[in-house]
């Protein structure tokens, strides 16, 4: 990073700063770029941990009646895997990108509340560490300690003291409560920054799509994370103050936990996907050499998705016994949300159409994202049809569907984003060859695992089972699914190796290696602490296009 | 489509005894027919859009002999955008209406008077079945008559469970303090498999379902046998004495004896069942003995504690249970 | 601050939903009929919105003394509200036998009203902090915007009380 270079003014060498000093700087930083990098490091570390948990599960399921791990450990694995991946991998990485990019893209010098920003990060980090302390803390003896084993959505009354004595549920509740406050803090920051700190000339209609998508995402976080906080407070009241919110023996309702959780849980997945759309919306135009097709509709579709997403939650509860009218409402809202989502896919396609496509790593991952997200959305429509859901729900079909979205959709765009902005953040180019190795290994592994995972669901295999009976026709499929894990692991290793090696030995990248059009490419790589020497003034959505093409600027057409 | 056909071979043994595309009961059949429509629509969309995507990726790639100029910048097109908004809306409406029809036909199906009713109570980690009005209480293996609708009331004694036998119907959850209803109408006799589909604790994976669909005569005969009190060969056997003096009677019921616990499965006609432990082991004296000695060995995390009996006691109790036909 | 208020409002909505859902569902134990309508306390709390409004207006005019009087009145009214709630609870626990673990009504009542009281307490602490700054002469006219933000939070707490009051003491009884 430029601020800790050991080359001083006029080329004189000054002594490198002690490690403790550098560490202190990082721990106390309030700079949005540094915090972004801290989020990345945190998220990527937990990606490896969550991946190991997945590998353990898949190895246990490679054949029926396997005994690699006990049922107790397996149940902890799927709980920890889900909780980790959602709250301590994807959310931190996406917040990291939001933190790093939003101020740069709107021509600001930092976020609106830098100290709140740092506080939010450390809250999330603490939440993650606290969750993992459960493996060694608590009763800490039987195999894997007292890690949560109630599933990542922790249905009542399994979480009541009667059915979950000990502290496993409490680790789940408290770690998410704490990191939830961190997420709300970051969301407040994103909203305030976006609404108040745009550079002159950048009206809301001229913001990059990434900024729009993160704004809507932040709004969803504000509205959606709070129900989870409320429900978790109620759970704590039940477990420790003798309350009866979810105590079915006292007339309480297990179903109301499901409603509260999914009122959070469904918008949460849109919180995860909107930034992914953001990455695709920045990368696809640049690598197709064309402006985004239909910017206004993309914004409208995003806002529509944000609103509708708050009304679809009970499609996770079609089997719970709601009335036919209730089921019908949620079928309609679920299918309705497919419309703006599908429109976005068409817009990306139209951006590529008639363009000039460069197959660099960011674009490869985005093209794969388009195919995979299309399929994931379609299996989602299948699941949205309630009677079909009565068969497919709670089965491996659902597991395949949501991994298709989260891995095939979100993780692919996250990889694309890492490659795309790596030169800006580090000032160096990554190895394109190694990136392509990563891509192909990961794509093969992804499809081996998650394409074939749909089949056991269609053949009646429910989820969250530590083993299964032979003779149900599930054996071969499970075997293939497990094999894919090895390819994905190899791909991720290639990715990590690329990041590390290129950081130290990559070719120096200039400020604009991709010939791109948004503001962050106008400053150095990496940007100075203050981002811009003078605050830019913009006239269109692609300020750098205007500079590079003064004969044909965007503002003539917008 | 051919995959679906292959998956749904009902005439031959299906790819799997729990294949959702091999329905043998009315609700499952309704769902299957709806699923064909949904799959057709969704499949067509996938083929068209991914085809366009593949085409675009190839046709518009940067060629080696590129002139370095930027392509024409197109910012949008109202007609195209309108078209691809209207089409999905129409598709959504069609799917929604088709779905609504099936929701009503399955969920709000009228109950013919006199139809069979069974109460299913989910436990950690076994199934209790009661036939109200027929004085039958049994566990883990459900018998139903073929060709008639049976209405199930779903309750739970502890946490959430889910009743899923794919070839008979979609799944419905068993939630404490929230009774649910479902129905099946099997049209072929046979044994149908399933298992609990809502995570309920350590042994969720081994809460298996076995549904025996039989002819009316066979079903009536089974009911008659189940409704009778316990029949055992040797009324004053050593095993029975141990059973009735140990904690067994606190959890289990054997009709006509002092044992009337309800925490564990009813054992009155234990030997009429093919499996024990909710479907995980064949009902043989060896397995029975192993189970009583240490249930954890067959089903780690099972809520039945090891009874701490000596080898002699174990043999005696097993012999007693093996006589409960 | 608006974003924070939105997030907090969402939390309260969930507790209100739980309260309404469980009305009449308690299997045993005291029912909402044991509640006395806290008219005086409500008047106190709602008046404190007026006093804090006057305080901020005074600060904008630079009248620190007037500000301090109105601000302190707000704190006093808030404290009276908390004290009154405590007394009400003491009566409910000791005389009516209603605790958070008694039944569904107890759980939802204490949770909802308690969550609100917790936010009032946090508000009183924030207000007192501002008072301390004033006492040490640190508060100036140019801080009016920041103090206004704090008053925004206080108004939110009052609005929530209106909602809680309607749900618990009007609709629910």
mmCIF file of N, CA and C in Angstrom, chain C residues 29-109:
data_model
loop_
_atom_site.group_PDB
_atom_site.id
_atom_site.type_symbol
_atom_site.label_atom_id
_atom_site.label_comp_id
_atom_site.label_asym_id
_atom_site.label_seq_id
_atom_site.Cartn_x
_atom_site.Cartn_y
_atom_site.Cartn_z
ATOM 1 N N UNK C 29 -53.496 -17.901 33.638
ATOM 2 C CA UNK C 29 -52.823 -16.739 34.197
ATOM 3 C C UNK C 29 -53.539 -15.432 33.897
ATOM 4 N N UNK C 30 -52.948 -14.329 34.386
ATOM 5 C CA UNK C 30 -53.613 -13.024 34.260
ATOM 6 C C UNK C 30 -53.796 -12.623 32.800
ATOM 7 N N UNK C 31 -54.842 -11.845 32.566
ATOM 8 C CA UNK C 31 -55.134 -11.353 31.227
ATOM 9 C C UNK C 31 -54.931 -9.844 31.207
ATOM 10 N N UNK C 32 -55.012 -9.215 30.026
ATOM 11 C CA UNK C 32 -54.801 -7.767 29.962
ATOM 12 C C UNK C 32 -55.746 -6.952 30.833
ATOM 13 N N UNK C 33 -56.808 -7.555 31.349
ATOM 14 C CA UNK C 33 -57.722 -6.785 32.190
ATOM 15 C C UNK C 33 -57.055 -6.311 33.473
ATOM 16 N N UNK C 34 -55.902 -6.894 33.836
ATOM 17 C CA UNK C 34 -55.240 -6.446 35.071
ATOM 18 C C UNK C 34 -54.454 -5.158 34.864
ATOM 19 N N UNK C 35 -54.375 -4.700 33.616
ATOM 20 C CA UNK C 35 -53.577 -3.503 33.354
ATOM 21 C C UNK C 35 -54.369 -2.239 33.696
ATOM 22 N N UNK C 36 -53.668 -1.266 34.300
ATOM 23 C CA UNK C 36 -54.268 0.059 34.480
ATOM 24 C C UNK C 36 -53.749 0.940 33.359
ATOM 25 N N UNK C 37 -54.652 1.729 32.771
ATOM 26 C CA UNK C 37 -54.223 2.576 31.660
ATOM 27 C C UNK C 37 -53.341 3.709 32.198
ATOM 28 N N UNK C 38 -52.099 3.803 31.735
ATOM 29 C CA UNK C 38 -51.167 4.798 32.294
ATOM 30 C C UNK C 38 -51.356 6.166 31.652
ATOM 31 N N UNK C 39 -52.462 6.825 32.012
ATOM 32 C CA UNK C 39 -52.780 8.104 31.360
ATOM 33 C C UNK C 39 -51.737 9.154 31.725
ATOM 34 N N UNK C 40 -51.466 9.245 33.050
ATOM 35 C CA UNK C 40 -50.538 10.288 33.508
ATOM 36 C C UNK C 40 -49.165 10.122 32.865
ATOM 37 N N UNK C 41 -48.673 8.878 32.858
ATOM 38 C CA UNK C 41 -47.344 8.625 32.297
ATOM 39 C C UNK C 41 -47.305 8.986 30.819
ATOM 40 N N UNK C 42 -48.402 8.655 30.119
ATOM 41 C CA UNK C 42 -48.436 8.967 28.691
ATOM 42 C C UNK C 42 -48.384 10.470 28.483
ATOM 43 N N UNK C 43 -49.168 11.192 29.279
ATOM 44 C CA UNK C 43 -49.142 12.657 29.166
ATOM 45 C C UNK C 43 -47.731 13.165 29.385
ATOM 46 N N UNK C 44 -47.064 12.629 30.416
ATOM 47 C CA UNK C 44 -45.680 13.050 30.690
ATOM 48 C C UNK C 44 -44.806 12.833 29.471
ATOM 49 N N UNK C 45 -44.829 11.620 28.945
ATOM 50 C CA UNK C 45 -43.906 11.300 27.858
ATOM 51 C C UNK C 45 -44.203 12.131 26.615
ATOM 52 N N UNK C 46 -45.484 12.263 26.298
ATOM 53 C CA UNK C 46 -45.803 13.023 25.092
ATOM 54 C C UNK C 46 -45.483 14.507 25.276
ATOM 55 N N UNK C 47 -45.683 15.032 26.489
ATOM 56 C CA UNK C 47 -45.303 16.430 26.738
ATOM 57 C C UNK C 47 -43.808 16.607 26.546
ATOM 58 N N UNK C 48 -43.045 15.565 26.867
ATOM 59 C CA UNK C 48 -41.597 15.714 26.743
ATOM 60 C C UNK C 48 -41.199 15.938 25.294
ATOM 61 N N UNK C 49 -42.008 15.502 24.354
ATOM 62 C CA UNK C 49 -41.718 15.819 22.953
ATOM 63 C C UNK C 49 -41.841 17.313 22.729
ATOM 64 N N UNK C 50 -42.838 17.909 23.379
ATOM 65 C CA UNK C 50 -43.003 19.358 23.239
ATOM 66 C C UNK C 50 -41.851 20.088 23.901
ATOM 67 N N UNK C 51 -41.463 19.650 25.090
ATOM 68 C CA UNK C 51 -40.391 20.362 25.790
ATOM 69 C C UNK C 51 -39.077 20.244 25.033
ATOM 70 N N UNK C 52 -38.821 19.066 24.450
ATOM 71 C CA UNK C 52 -37.555 18.943 23.733
ATOM 72 C C UNK C 52 -37.580 19.789 22.464
ATOM 73 N N UNK C 53 -38.768 19.909 21.871
ATOM 74 C CA UNK C 53 -38.879 20.775 20.698
ATOM 75 C C UNK C 53 -38.548 22.205 21.075
ATOM 76 N N UNK C 54 -39.101 22.664 22.224
ATOM 77 C CA UNK C 54 -38.808 24.027 22.679
ATOM 78 C C UNK C 54 -37.324 24.182 22.963
ATOM 79 N N UNK C 55 -36.721 23.142 23.528
ATOM 80 C CA UNK C 55 -35.291 23.218 23.859
ATOM 81 C C UNK C 55 -34.456 23.447 22.603
ATOM 82 N N UNK C 56 -34.717 22.651 21.580
ATOM 83 C CA UNK C 56 -33.932 22.789 20.352
ATOM 84 C C UNK C 56 -34.137 24.164 19.730
ATOM 85 N N UNK C 57 -35.392 24.625 19.759
ATOM 86 C CA UNK C 57 -35.663 25.962 19.210
ATOM 87 C C UNK C 57 -34.857 27.012 19.953
ATOM 88 N N UNK C 58 -34.799 26.887 21.291
ATOM 89 C CA UNK C 58 -34.038 27.847 22.092
ATOM 90 C C UNK C 58 -32.564 27.795 21.716
ATOM 91 N N UNK C 59 -32.042 26.594 21.528
ATOM 92 C CA UNK C 59 -30.621 26.471 21.186
ATOM 93 C C UNK C 59 -30.336 27.109 19.838
ATOM 94 N N UNK C 60 -31.265 26.945 18.906
ATOM 95 C CA UNK C 60 -31.067 27.553 17.596
ATOM 96 C C UNK C 60 -30.984 29.076 17.715
ATOM 97 N N UNK C 61 -31.711 29.622 18.712
ATOM 98 C CA UNK C 61 -31.654 31.074 18.906
ATOM 99 C C UNK C 61 -30.438 31.466 19.728
ATOM 100 N N UNK C 62 -29.710 30.457 20.218
ATOM 101 C CA UNK C 62 -28.515 30.752 20.997
ATOM 102 C C UNK C 62 -28.795 30.961 22.466
ATOM 103 N N UNK C 63 -30.029 30.695 22.922
ATOM 104 C CA UNK C 63 -30.366 30.932 24.339
ATOM 105 C C UNK C 63 -30.053 29.672 25.139
ATOM 106 N N UNK C 64 -28.792 29.575 25.574
ATOM 107 C CA UNK C 64 -28.342 28.344 26.235
ATOM 108 C C UNK C 64 -29.110 28.121 27.535
ATOM 109 N N UNK C 65 -29.368 29.196 28.251
ATOM 110 C CA UNK C 65 -30.070 29.044 29.534
ATOM 111 C C UNK C 65 -31.458 28.468 29.336
ATOM 112 N N UNK C 66 -32.187 29.075 28.404
ATOM 113 C CA UNK C 66 -33.539 28.587 28.133
ATOM 114 C C UNK C 66 -33.488 27.138 27.669
ATOM 115 N N UNK C 67 -32.497 26.874 26.795
ATOM 116 C CA UNK C 67 -32.325 25.498 26.301
ATOM 117 C C UNK C 67 -32.167 24.539 27.473
ATOM 118 N N UNK C 68 -31.282 24.914 28.403
ATOM 119 C CA UNK C 68 -30.981 24.014 29.520
ATOM 120 C C UNK C 68 -32.238 23.723 30.326
ATOM 121 N N UNK C 69 -33.095 24.733 30.513
ATOM 122 C CA UNK C 69 -34.309 24.503 31.313
ATOM 123 C C UNK C 69 -35.244 23.543 30.590
ATOM 124 N N UNK C 70 -35.482 23.817 29.297
ATOM 125 C CA UNK C 70 -36.393 22.927 28.561
ATOM 126 C C UNK C 70 -35.823 21.517 28.468
ATOM 127 N N UNK C 71 -34.527 21.414 28.267
ATOM 128 C CA UNK C 71 -33.882 20.114 28.124
ATOM 129 C C UNK C 71 -34.007 19.309 29.412
ATOM 130 N N UNK C 72 -33.754 20.000 30.511
ATOM 131 C CA UNK C 72 -33.852 19.317 31.798
ATOM 132 C C UNK C 72 -35.290 18.854 32.050
ATOM 133 N N UNK C 73 -36.263 19.712 31.668
ATOM 134 C CA UNK C 73 -37.662 19.293 31.844
ATOM 135 C C UNK C 73 -37.913 17.996 31.097
ATOM 136 N N UNK C 74 -37.334 17.901 29.910
ATOM 137 C CA UNK C 74 -37.527 16.678 29.118
ATOM 138 C C UNK C 74 -36.989 15.462 29.869
ATOM 139 N N UNK C 75 -35.791 15.637 30.416
ATOM 140 C CA UNK C 75 -35.199 14.513 31.142
ATOM 141 C C UNK C 75 -36.069 14.127 32.332
ATOM 142 N N UNK C 76 -36.556 15.141 33.035
ATOM 143 C CA UNK C 76 -37.388 14.856 34.213
ATOM 144 C C UNK C 76 -38.635 14.093 33.798
ATOM 145 N N UNK C 77 -39.282 14.562 32.723
ATOM 146 C CA UNK C 77 -40.499 13.871 32.268
ATOM 147 C C UNK C 77 -40.186 12.427 31.868
ATOM 148 N N UNK C 78 -39.052 12.250 31.206
ATOM 149 C CA UNK C 78 -38.664 10.888 30.829
ATOM 150 C C UNK C 78 -38.435 10.024 32.046
ATOM 151 N N UNK C 79 -37.772 10.612 33.055
ATOM 152 C CA UNK C 79 -37.493 9.852 34.279
ATOM 153 C C UNK C 79 -38.787 9.513 35.008
ATOM 154 N N UNK C 80 -39.723 10.455 35.008
ATOM 155 C CA UNK C 80 -41.019 10.179 35.657
ATOM 156 C C UNK C 80 -41.694 8.995 34.959
ATOM 157 N N UNK C 81 -41.619 9.009 33.621
ATOM 158 C CA UNK C 81 -42.214 7.911 32.866
ATOM 159 C C UNK C 81 -41.612 6.573 33.286
ATOM 160 N N UNK C 82 -40.276 6.555 33.355
ATOM 161 C CA UNK C 82 -39.595 5.308 33.733
ATOM 162 C C UNK C 82 -39.970 4.897 35.153
ATOM 163 N N UNK C 83 -39.982 5.890 36.038
ATOM 164 C CA UNK C 83 -40.332 5.570 37.431
ATOM 165 C C UNK C 83 -41.744 5.007 37.529
ATOM 166 N N UNK C 84 -42.646 5.649 36.795
ATOM 167 C CA UNK C 84 -44.029 5.185 36.821
ATOM 168 C C UNK C 84 -44.170 3.772 36.262
ATOM 169 N N UNK C 85 -43.424 3.519 35.198
ATOM 170 C CA UNK C 85 -43.466 2.161 34.625
ATOM 171 C C UNK C 85 -42.962 1.149 35.644
ATOM 172 N N UNK C 86 -41.889 1.525 36.335
ATOM 173 C CA UNK C 86 -41.335 0.612 37.337
ATOM 174 C C UNK C 86 -42.376 0.315 38.406
ATOM 175 N N UNK C 87 -43.091 1.373 38.827
ATOM 176 C CA UNK C 87 -44.113 1.154 39.864
ATOM 177 C C UNK C 87 -45.216 0.254 39.358
ATOM 178 N N UNK C 88 -45.635 0.481 38.126
ATOM 179 C CA UNK C 88 -46.689 -0.340 37.531
ATOM 180 C C UNK C 88 -46.264 -1.804 37.516
ATOM 181 N N UNK C 89 -45.008 -2.023 37.127
ATOM 182 C CA UNK C 89 -44.497 -3.394 37.047
ATOM 183 C C UNK C 89 -44.423 -4.033 38.424
ATOM 184 N N UNK C 90 -44.017 -3.230 39.401
ATOM 185 C CA UNK C 90 -43.911 -3.774 40.751
ATOM 186 C C UNK C 90 -45.293 -4.247 41.211
ATOM 187 N N UNK C 91 -46.301 -3.454 40.887
ATOM 188 C CA UNK C 91 -47.667 -3.829 41.243
ATOM 189 C C UNK C 91 -48.083 -5.107 40.510
ATOM 190 N N UNK C 92 -47.791 -5.170 39.223
ATOM 191 C CA UNK C 92 -48.185 -6.337 38.441
ATOM 192 C C UNK C 92 -47.512 -7.608 38.968
ATOM 193 N N UNK C 93 -46.239 -7.491 39.311
ATOM 194 C CA UNK C 93 -45.515 -8.689 39.740
ATOM 195 C C UNK C 93 -45.973 -9.110 41.126
ATOM 196 N N UNK C 94 -46.018 -8.134 42.044
ATOM 197 C CA UNK C 94 -46.292 -8.490 43.439
ATOM 198 C C UNK C 94 -47.769 -8.782 43.673
ATOM 199 N N UNK C 95 -48.644 -7.975 43.102
ATOM 200 C CA UNK C 95 -50.069 -8.112 43.430
ATOM 201 C C UNK C 95 -50.822 -9.003 42.457
ATOM 202 N N UNK C 96 -50.483 -8.929 41.166
ATOM 203 C CA UNK C 96 -51.243 -9.706 40.190
ATOM 204 C C UNK C 96 -50.560 -11.011 39.813
ATOM 205 N N UNK C 97 -49.295 -11.147 40.226
ATOM 206 C CA UNK C 97 -48.577 -12.375 39.902
ATOM 207 C C UNK C 97 -48.255 -12.519 38.430
ATOM 208 N N UNK C 98 -48.064 -11.392 37.777
ATOM 209 C CA UNK C 98 -47.748 -11.464 36.341
ATOM 210 C C UNK C 98 -46.259 -11.211 36.144
ATOM 211 N N UNK C 99 -45.544 -12.217 35.687
ATOM 212 C CA UNK C 99 -44.138 -12.022 35.343
ATOM 213 C C UNK C 99 -43.947 -12.422 33.885
ATOM 214 N N UNK C 100 -42.709 -12.277 33.420
ATOM 215 C CA UNK C 100 -42.455 -12.578 32.004
ATOM 216 C C UNK C 100 -42.625 -14.052 31.730
ATOM 217 N N UNK C 101 -42.546 -14.868 32.768
ATOM 218 C CA UNK C 101 -42.655 -16.297 32.508
ATOM 219 C C UNK C 101 -44.018 -16.859 32.869
ATOM 220 N N UNK C 102 -44.943 -16.021 33.295
ATOM 221 C CA UNK C 102 -46.238 -16.539 33.759
ATOM 222 C C UNK C 102 -47.001 -17.171 32.616
ATOM 223 N N UNK C 103 -47.190 -16.418 31.539
ATOM 224 C CA UNK C 103 -47.936 -16.950 30.403
ATOM 225 C C UNK C 103 -47.602 -16.121 29.171
ATOM 226 N N UNK C 104 -48.312 -16.361 28.061
ATOM 227 C CA UNK C 104 -48.011 -15.653 26.817
ATOM 228 C C UNK C 104 -48.201 -14.150 26.987
ATOM 229 N N UNK C 105 -49.251 -13.768 27.712
ATOM 230 C CA UNK C 105 -49.495 -12.343 27.913
ATOM 231 C C UNK C 105 -48.319 -11.708 28.648
ATOM 232 N N UNK C 106 -47.881 -12.368 29.723
ATOM 233 C CA UNK C 106 -46.751 -11.828 30.480
ATOM 234 C C UNK C 106 -45.517 -11.668 29.607
ATOM 235 N N UNK C 107 -45.222 -12.702 28.852
ATOM 236 C CA UNK C 107 -44.030 -12.654 27.996
ATOM 237 C C UNK C 107 -44.114 -11.503 27.009
ATOM 238 N N UNK C 108 -45.221 -11.402 26.290
ATOM 239 C CA UNK C 108 -45.301 -10.385 25.247
ATOM 240 C C UNK C 108 -45.428 -8.990 25.838
ATOM 241 N N UNK C 109 -46.144 -8.870 26.939
ATOM 242 C CA UNK C 109 -46.309 -7.541 27.546
ATOM 243 C C UNK C 109 -44.985 -6.987 28.037
#
